Rosetta silent file (secondary structure, phi, psi, omega in degrees, C-alpha in Angstrom):
SEQUENCE: XXXXXXXXXXXXXXXXXXXXXXXXXXXXXXXXXXXXXXXXXXXXXXXXXXXXXXXXXXXXXXXXXXXXXXXXXXXXXXXXXXXXXXXXXXXXXXXXXXXXXXXXXXXXXXXXXXXXXXXXXXXXXXXXXXXXXXXXXXXXXXXXXXXXXXXXXXXXXXXXXXXXXXXXXXXXXXXXXXXXXXXXXXXXXXXXXXXXXXXXXXX
SCORE:     score description
SCORE:     0.000 S_00000001
   1 L     0.000  132.233  174.938   49.743   44.889  -15.121 S_00000001
   2 E   -96.291  115.283 -175.468   48.452   43.370  -18.347 S_00000001
   3 E  -132.524  132.704  176.634   49.127   39.642  -18.219 S_00000001
   4 E  -117.417  132.187  176.770   48.056   36.826  -20.533 S_00000001
   5 E  -106.675  119.168 -173.608   48.395   33.156  -19.558 S_00000001
   6 E  -109.745  143.067  166.754   48.746   30.938  -22.595 S_00000001
   7 L   -74.447  162.019 -176.975   48.449   27.227  -23.132 S_00000001
   8 L  -101.933  -68.775 -171.206   51.371   25.722  -25.046 S_00000001
   9 E   -69.955  123.081 -178.947   50.542   22.652  -27.134 S_00000001
  10 L    90.135  -17.986  177.576   48.186   23.471  -29.983 S_00000001
  11 L  -103.409  -49.600  177.179   48.217   27.170  -29.144 S_00000001
  12 L   -96.713  -35.113 -178.490   51.892   28.070  -29.562 S_00000001
  13 E  -125.114  150.831  177.545   53.142   24.910  -31.277 S_00000001
  14 L   -70.501  152.183  178.092   51.634   22.491  -33.734 S_00000001
  15 L  -106.842  137.695  175.388   50.680   19.026  -32.512 S_00000001
  16 L   -89.106 -167.072 -178.327   51.708   15.842  -34.266 S_00000001
  17 L   -63.263  -31.290 -177.999   49.908   12.520  -34.339 S_00000001
  18 L   -78.716  -15.762  179.768   51.083   11.690  -30.806 S_00000001
  19 L    60.973   26.193  166.699   49.679   14.962  -29.452 S_00000001
  20 L  -150.110  157.863 -178.152   52.701   15.558  -27.246 S_00000001
  21 L  -112.441  123.011 -176.165   56.180   16.957  -27.862 S_00000001
  22 L  -109.809   -9.946 -179.837   59.116   14.940  -26.517 S_00000001
  23 L  -150.017  159.264 -177.532   62.100   16.736  -28.067 S_00000001
  24 H   -64.497  -28.147 -179.662   63.085   20.174  -29.285 S_00000001
  25 H   -70.904  -18.597  178.690   63.295   18.959  -32.891 S_00000001
  26 H   -90.166   -4.205 -173.467   59.580   18.115  -32.735 S_00000001
  27 L   -94.449  114.031 -178.788   58.616   21.595  -31.515 S_00000001
  28 L  -129.997  127.447 -177.015   57.368   23.824  -34.332 S_00000001
  29 E   -67.567  149.323  169.273   55.459   27.075  -33.743 S_00000001
  30 L   -62.777  129.004 -177.569   51.996   27.638  -35.125 S_00000001
  31 L   -52.606  129.188  177.345   52.586   29.931  -38.139 S_00000001
  32 L    83.137   -8.125 -174.646   52.264   33.578  -37.154 S_00000001
  33 H   -64.693  -48.123 -175.104   51.804   32.856  -33.434 S_00000001
  34 H   -71.421  -35.208  176.999   55.016   34.435  -32.175 S_00000001
  35 H   -62.440  -38.997  178.303   54.754   37.447  -34.434 S_00000001
  36 H   -65.974  -44.194 -178.418   51.280   38.071  -33.019 S_00000001
  37 H   -67.369  -32.355  176.970   52.459   37.699  -29.419 S_00000001
  38 H   -61.251  -31.460  176.562   55.372   40.051  -30.037 S_00000001
  39 H   -66.303  -36.154  175.342   52.774   42.717  -30.823 S_00000001
  40 H   -65.600  -43.334  176.231   51.277   42.180  -27.377 S_00000001
  41 H   -53.653  -47.380 -176.489   54.738   42.542  -25.818 S_00000001
  42 H   -65.684  -21.195  177.221   55.210   45.855  -27.570 S_00000001
  43 L   -91.403    7.918  174.086   51.878   47.002  -26.159 S_00000001
  44 L    94.489   13.591 -179.512   53.104   46.277  -22.633 S_00000001
  45 E   -86.204  143.553  169.144   51.699   42.801  -22.037 S_00000001
  46 E   -96.452  134.990 -176.694   53.418   40.122  -19.946 S_00000001
  47 E  -118.041  127.379 -179.477   53.109   36.624  -21.417 S_00000001
  48 E  -130.759  141.369  179.161   53.277   33.463  -19.313 S_00000001
  49 E  -104.263  136.109  173.089   52.800   29.843  -20.388 S_00000001
  50 E  -124.786  119.965 -171.378   50.955   27.273  -18.256 S_00000001
  51 E  -141.769  137.170  169.138   51.189   23.718  -19.560 S_00000001
  52 E   -79.204  131.763  176.822   50.488   20.151  -18.462 S_00000001
  53 L  -129.516   68.823 -178.243   53.446   17.891  -19.196 S_00000001
  54 H   -65.116  -16.519  176.458   52.353   14.398  -18.138 S_00000001
  55 H   -60.072  -27.977  174.811   55.085   12.922  -20.333 S_00000001
  56 H   -63.420  -51.759 -178.790   57.506   13.743  -17.524 S_00000001
  57 H   -65.418  -27.249  179.421   55.577   11.677  -15.027 S_00000001
  58 L   -87.492   -4.308  178.408   55.153    8.877  -17.549 S_00000001
  59 L    76.976   19.717 -179.715   58.888    8.804  -18.293 S_00000001
  60 L   -79.438  -23.543  173.071   58.492    9.687  -21.964 S_00000001
  61 L  -157.475  168.526 -177.529   61.074   12.480  -21.651 S_00000001
  62 L  -113.713  178.835 -176.658   63.058   14.115  -18.868 S_00000001
  63 H   -63.254  -34.538  178.603   63.456   17.644  -17.505 S_00000001
  64 H   -61.480  -41.958  178.745   66.545   18.231  -19.655 S_00000001
  65 H   -66.294  -40.483  179.117   64.499   17.517  -22.785 S_00000001
  66 H   -64.456  -41.985  178.206   61.690   19.776  -21.571 S_00000001
  67 H   -62.360  -37.222  178.309   64.159   22.575  -20.843 S_00000001
  68 H   -66.354  -38.999  176.750   65.596   22.175  -24.355 S_00000001
  69 H   -60.526  -46.039 -177.416   62.097   22.431  -25.846 S_00000001
  70 H   -72.559  -29.197  174.481   61.430   25.620  -23.932 S_00000001
  71 H   -64.206  -40.111  176.477   64.839   27.039  -24.814 S_00000001
  72 H   -63.969  -42.442  179.014   63.922   26.589  -28.483 S_00000001
  73 H   -59.734  -45.650  179.618   60.561   28.236  -27.843 S_00000001
  74 H   -63.394  -40.151  179.390   62.240   31.232  -26.193 S_00000001
  75 H   -63.392  -44.544 -178.796   64.757   31.564  -29.052 S_00000001
  76 H   -67.535  -36.476  177.176   62.044   31.519  -31.702 S_00000001
  77 H   -65.421  -43.100  178.660   59.984   34.014  -29.747 S_00000001
  78 H   -62.317  -38.821  179.328   63.006   36.325  -29.415 S_00000001
  79 H   -63.597  -26.998  177.939   63.633   36.025  -33.156 S_00000001
  80 L   -85.899   -1.758  177.978   60.082   37.274  -33.719 S_00000001
  81 L    91.243   17.214 -178.177   60.802   40.268  -31.488 S_00000001
  82 L  -127.230 -174.796 -176.015   58.910   39.111  -28.409 S_00000001
  83 L  -151.308  131.931  168.679   59.401   37.542  -25.008 S_00000001
  84 L   -98.077  121.286 -174.180   57.685   34.904  -22.899 S_00000001
  85 L   -64.117  -44.550 -173.675   58.290   35.838  -19.270 S_00000001
  86 E  -161.836  160.362  175.026   58.055   32.359  -17.760 S_00000001
  87 E  -123.469  123.671  174.578   56.805   28.812  -18.214 S_00000001
  88 E  -109.613  131.485 -177.879   54.892   27.057  -15.434 S_00000001
  89 E  -137.455  149.842  171.439   54.284   23.341  -15.923 S_00000001
  90 E   -95.156  122.685 -176.723   52.673   20.392  -14.179 S_00000001
  91 L   -93.189    4.673 -168.970   55.066   17.410  -14.338 S_00000001
  92 L   -88.176  145.286  172.540   52.627   14.788  -13.103 S_00000001
  93 L   -70.027  162.961 -177.821   51.200   11.834  -14.990 S_00000001
  94 L   -57.057  -33.411 -174.979   47.444   11.582  -15.335 S_00000001
  95 L   -83.217   -9.119 -177.389   47.306    8.958  -12.583 S_00000001
  96 L   -87.605  134.817  176.874   49.282   11.014  -10.048 S_00000001
  97 L   -73.465  135.685  176.467   47.393   13.127   -7.514 S_00000001
  98 L  -163.116  172.984  176.785   48.255   16.828   -7.630 S_00000001
  99 L  -112.506    1.523 -174.194   46.658   20.250   -7.549 S_00000001
 100 L  -104.475   -9.760 -178.571   48.531   21.720  -10.532 S_00000001
 101 L   -77.454  116.886  176.556   47.279   19.595  -13.400 S_00000001
 102 L   -57.943  137.565   20.835   44.816   21.618  -15.422 S_00000001
 103 L   -86.798    4.417  172.964   41.806   21.871  -15.209 S_00000001
 104 L   -65.326  153.546 -168.938   42.725   22.187  -11.519 S_00000001
 105 L   -89.523    5.917 -172.508   43.787   25.764  -10.762 S_00000001
 106 H   -54.989  -45.875  179.221   47.208   25.183   -9.160 S_00000001
 107 H   -63.182  -43.475 -179.424   49.326   26.503  -12.039 S_00000001
 108 H   -63.543  -39.064  178.160   47.100   29.533  -12.459 S_00000001
 109 H   -64.353  -40.703  177.651   47.297   30.253   -8.726 S_00000001
 110 H   -59.995  -44.338 -179.557   51.099   30.070   -8.846 S_00000001
 111 H   -66.875  -45.296  178.257   51.197   32.579  -11.707 S_00000001
 112 H   -55.289  -46.923 -177.543   48.661   34.856  -10.061 S_00000001
 113 H   -71.056  -38.073 -179.847   50.679   34.896   -6.828 S_00000001
 114 H   -61.942  -40.177 -174.878   54.065   35.269   -8.566 S_00000001
 115 H   -96.499   -2.567  175.506   52.920   38.350  -10.477 S_00000001
 116 L    65.073   39.062  179.493   50.750   39.801   -7.723 S_00000001
 117 L  -113.682  160.628  172.816   47.594   40.081   -9.805 S_00000001
 118 L   -83.286  150.864  179.554   43.984   39.295   -9.057 S_00000001
 119 H   -56.747  -35.537 -179.059   42.406   36.336  -10.822 S_00000001
 120 H   -69.653  -14.731  179.793   39.934   38.647  -12.485 S_00000001
 121 H   -89.804   -3.240 -176.917   42.776   40.600  -14.090 S_00000001
 122 E   -83.559  137.778  168.997   44.118   37.557  -15.938 S_00000001
 123 E  -104.401  122.592 -178.646   43.546   37.059  -19.653 S_00000001
 124 E  -106.456  135.058 -176.720   43.570   33.349  -20.519 S_00000001
 125 E  -133.078  126.077  179.571   44.327   32.129  -24.037 S_00000001
 126 E  -165.685  171.517 -179.505   44.228   28.521  -25.171 S_00000001
 127 L  -116.706   16.983  176.247   43.036   25.958  -27.658 S_00000001
 128 L  -142.806  154.188 -174.387   41.627   23.432  -25.193 S_00000001
 129 H   -64.704  -38.757 -171.494   38.872   23.517  -22.601 S_00000001
 130 H   -65.822  -31.395  177.862   40.964   22.500  -19.591 S_00000001
 131 H   -64.270  -44.757 -178.137   43.259   25.542  -19.855 S_00000001
 132 H   -74.617  -30.413  173.795   40.307   27.894  -19.785 S_00000001
 133 H   -62.293  -43.044  179.662   38.575   25.877  -17.066 S_00000001
 134 H   -63.871  -39.913  178.542   41.647   26.330  -14.848 S_00000001
 135 H   -67.290  -41.808  178.486   41.661   30.074  -15.510 S_00000001
 136 H   -61.546  -31.364 -178.447   37.957   30.350  -14.808 S_00000001
 137 H   -67.762  -20.797  175.825   38.548   28.597  -11.471 S_00000001
 138 L  -100.118    7.953  175.354   40.685   31.540  -10.276 S_00000001
 139 L    93.355   12.553  177.952   38.099   34.044  -11.421 S_00000001
 140 L   -60.664  130.447 -178.864   39.514   35.042  -14.817 S_00000001
 141 L   -97.004  -19.098  179.278   36.856   36.994  -16.666 S_00000001
 142 E  -106.511  106.725 -177.551   38.575   37.076  -20.052 S_00000001
 143 E  -119.515  118.033 -174.172   38.653   33.613  -21.587 S_00000001
 144 E  -124.445  123.628  175.173   39.793   33.388  -25.203 S_00000001
 145 E  -101.585  139.008  174.504   39.903   30.267  -27.344 S_00000001
 146 E  -109.695  138.697 -172.512   41.946   30.053  -30.530 S_00000001
 147 L   -87.059   61.597  175.794   40.788   27.677  -33.254 S_00000001
 148 L  -133.117  173.189  178.403   44.053   25.790  -33.619 S_00000001
 149 H    57.692 -129.424 -178.380   45.342   22.496  -32.254 S_00000001
 150 H   -68.531  -13.915  179.610   42.562   20.560  -30.540 S_00000001
 151 H  -102.398   16.778 -175.789   40.146   23.395  -31.329 S_00000001
 152 L   -64.565  -20.043 -179.857   40.844   23.411  -35.084 S_00000001
 153 L   -89.421    1.380  177.562   37.321   22.165  -35.793 S_00000001
 154 L   -94.472  162.934 -179.585   35.763   25.168  -34.040 S_00000001
 155 L  -138.555  144.020  175.352   34.944   28.490  -35.656 S_00000001
 156 L   -57.374  142.607  178.815   34.534   32.036  -34.329 S_00000001
 157 L    93.322  -19.067  178.455   30.906   32.975  -33.845 S_00000001
 158 L   -89.021  156.872  176.363   29.698   29.469  -33.082 S_00000001
 159 L   -62.224  143.499  178.027   28.688   28.393  -29.566 S_00000001
 160 L   -75.163  153.288  177.119   31.574   26.882  -27.622 S_00000001
 161 L   -57.767  160.782 -172.043   31.329   23.176  -26.708 S_00000001
 162 L   -61.267  -31.639 -176.993   29.597   22.328  -23.460 S_00000001
 163 L   -83.492   -4.050  175.817   32.816   21.609  -21.551 S_00000001
 164 L   -84.275  145.721 -178.901   34.292   25.042  -22.347 S_00000001
 165 L   -62.137  145.370  176.060   33.624   27.762  -19.749 S_00000001
 166 L   -60.565  141.587  179.023   30.693   30.056  -20.354 S_00000001
 167 L    90.178   -3.185  177.312   31.715   33.373  -21.849 S_00000001
 168 L   -64.712  132.561  175.811   34.686   32.018  -23.798 S_00000001
 169 E  -100.998  133.772  179.676   35.281   33.984  -27.011 S_00000001
 170 E   -97.479  141.647  178.779   36.592   32.089  -30.031 S_00000001
 171 E  -132.395  146.246 -176.779   39.152   33.546  -32.448 S_00000001
 172 L   -64.150  -30.262 -175.957   40.407   32.132  -35.725 S_00000001
 173 L  -161.177  170.404  173.924   44.046   32.538  -34.704 S_00000001
 174 H   -61.816  -36.595  179.395   46.339   34.221  -32.224 S_00000001
 175 H   -60.851  -43.227  178.948   46.755   37.050  -34.731 S_00000001
 176 H   -65.485  -38.646  177.923   42.984   37.633  -34.777 S_00000001
 177 H   -64.575  -44.881  179.417   42.882   37.546  -30.983 S_00000001
 178 H   -61.545  -41.106  176.056   45.733   40.041  -30.685 S_00000001
 179 H   -54.583  -45.696 -177.144   43.942   42.345  -33.116 S_00000001
 180 H   -67.092  -42.407 -179.676   40.874   42.262  -30.855 S_00000001
 181 H   -64.832  -44.554 -177.853   42.841   42.837  -27.646 S_00000001
 182 H   -68.794  -35.512  177.088   44.842   45.721  -29.041 S_00000001
 183 H   -65.312  -39.775 -177.593   41.756   47.343  -30.516 S_00000001
 184 H   -70.409  -29.171 -177.962   39.978   47.057  -27.165 S_00000001
 185 H   -95.741   -1.116  179.506   42.879   48.580  -25.231 S_00000001
 186 L   -64.708  144.074  178.762   43.558   51.395  -27.690 S_00000001
 187 L   -63.642  133.103  178.864   43.137   54.862  -26.230 S_00000001
 188 L   -64.416  141.913  177.172   39.739   56.304  -27.234 S_00000001
 189 L   -82.103  152.402  179.276   39.865   59.111  -29.732 S_00000001
 190 L   -53.888  131.471  179.066   38.234   62.448  -28.865 S_00000001
 191 L    90.312  -11.833  178.448   34.504   62.219  -29.423 S_00000001
 192 L   -69.557  139.959  174.204   34.426   58.400  -29.429 S_00000001
 193 L   -87.435  147.397  175.874   31.578   56.893  -27.439 S_00000001
 194 L   -58.994  141.202  178.806   32.350   54.007  -25.059 S_00000001
 195 L   -99.151   98.135 -175.425   31.786   50.622  -26.652 S_00000001
 196 L   -67.608  -19.135 -178.816   29.747   48.694  -24.144 S_00000001
 197 L   -94.976    4.242 -176.730   29.954   45.572  -26.256 S_00000001
 198 L   -79.601 -179.765  177.937   33.726   45.483  -26.495 S_00000001
 199 L   -69.446  140.672  172.123   36.191   43.309  -24.659 S_00000001
 200 L   -90.558  108.633 -173.407   36.692   44.048  -20.980 S_00000001
 201 L  -111.748  130.100 -179.819   40.465   44.194  -20.777 S_00000001
 202 L   -73.355  142.137  176.511   42.394   44.378  -17.523 S_00000001
 203 L  -129.152    0.000    0.000   44.938   47.169  -17.190 S_00000001
């Protein structure tokens, strides 16, 4: 199974000044993000979102509002011709003890167990260090950062910041990342030599 676990805020949707989304009317996709992910769907990938939502624990919005946000996300994804299989979220405030708030691995473990995959087979995609830290904690070998949201000041080819996991690859956008993944998983043509420097993609 080819499965990618994506962060939400800053990766799929733009962030406002408050850096959290409290209602569906505030949720706007990053331009081109869903069209890019729909290409992964068509190539047989399963897409799952893992997101911290401390606003629930802080009382800034309720589960009904969160469900409405995700319903809008699913509708917009469907309109682009793609599908997000599921959304896993941590509802706890920063001050609440839990094992699911990224960078802790609880959400990633839930997804791994739900889909019956090994941690090393997971592809993690996000625009913040804690998402990739959580994926690395379950043994994910493919860690991909997109230079949007909180990572908008980063650029492909530059070293990742110190708090990002070692081996993280940076991409200018989800579209650029999808290009790289699909190129790496394309069937080799007769006579092609193996590319030892390419992406190691789980199948």
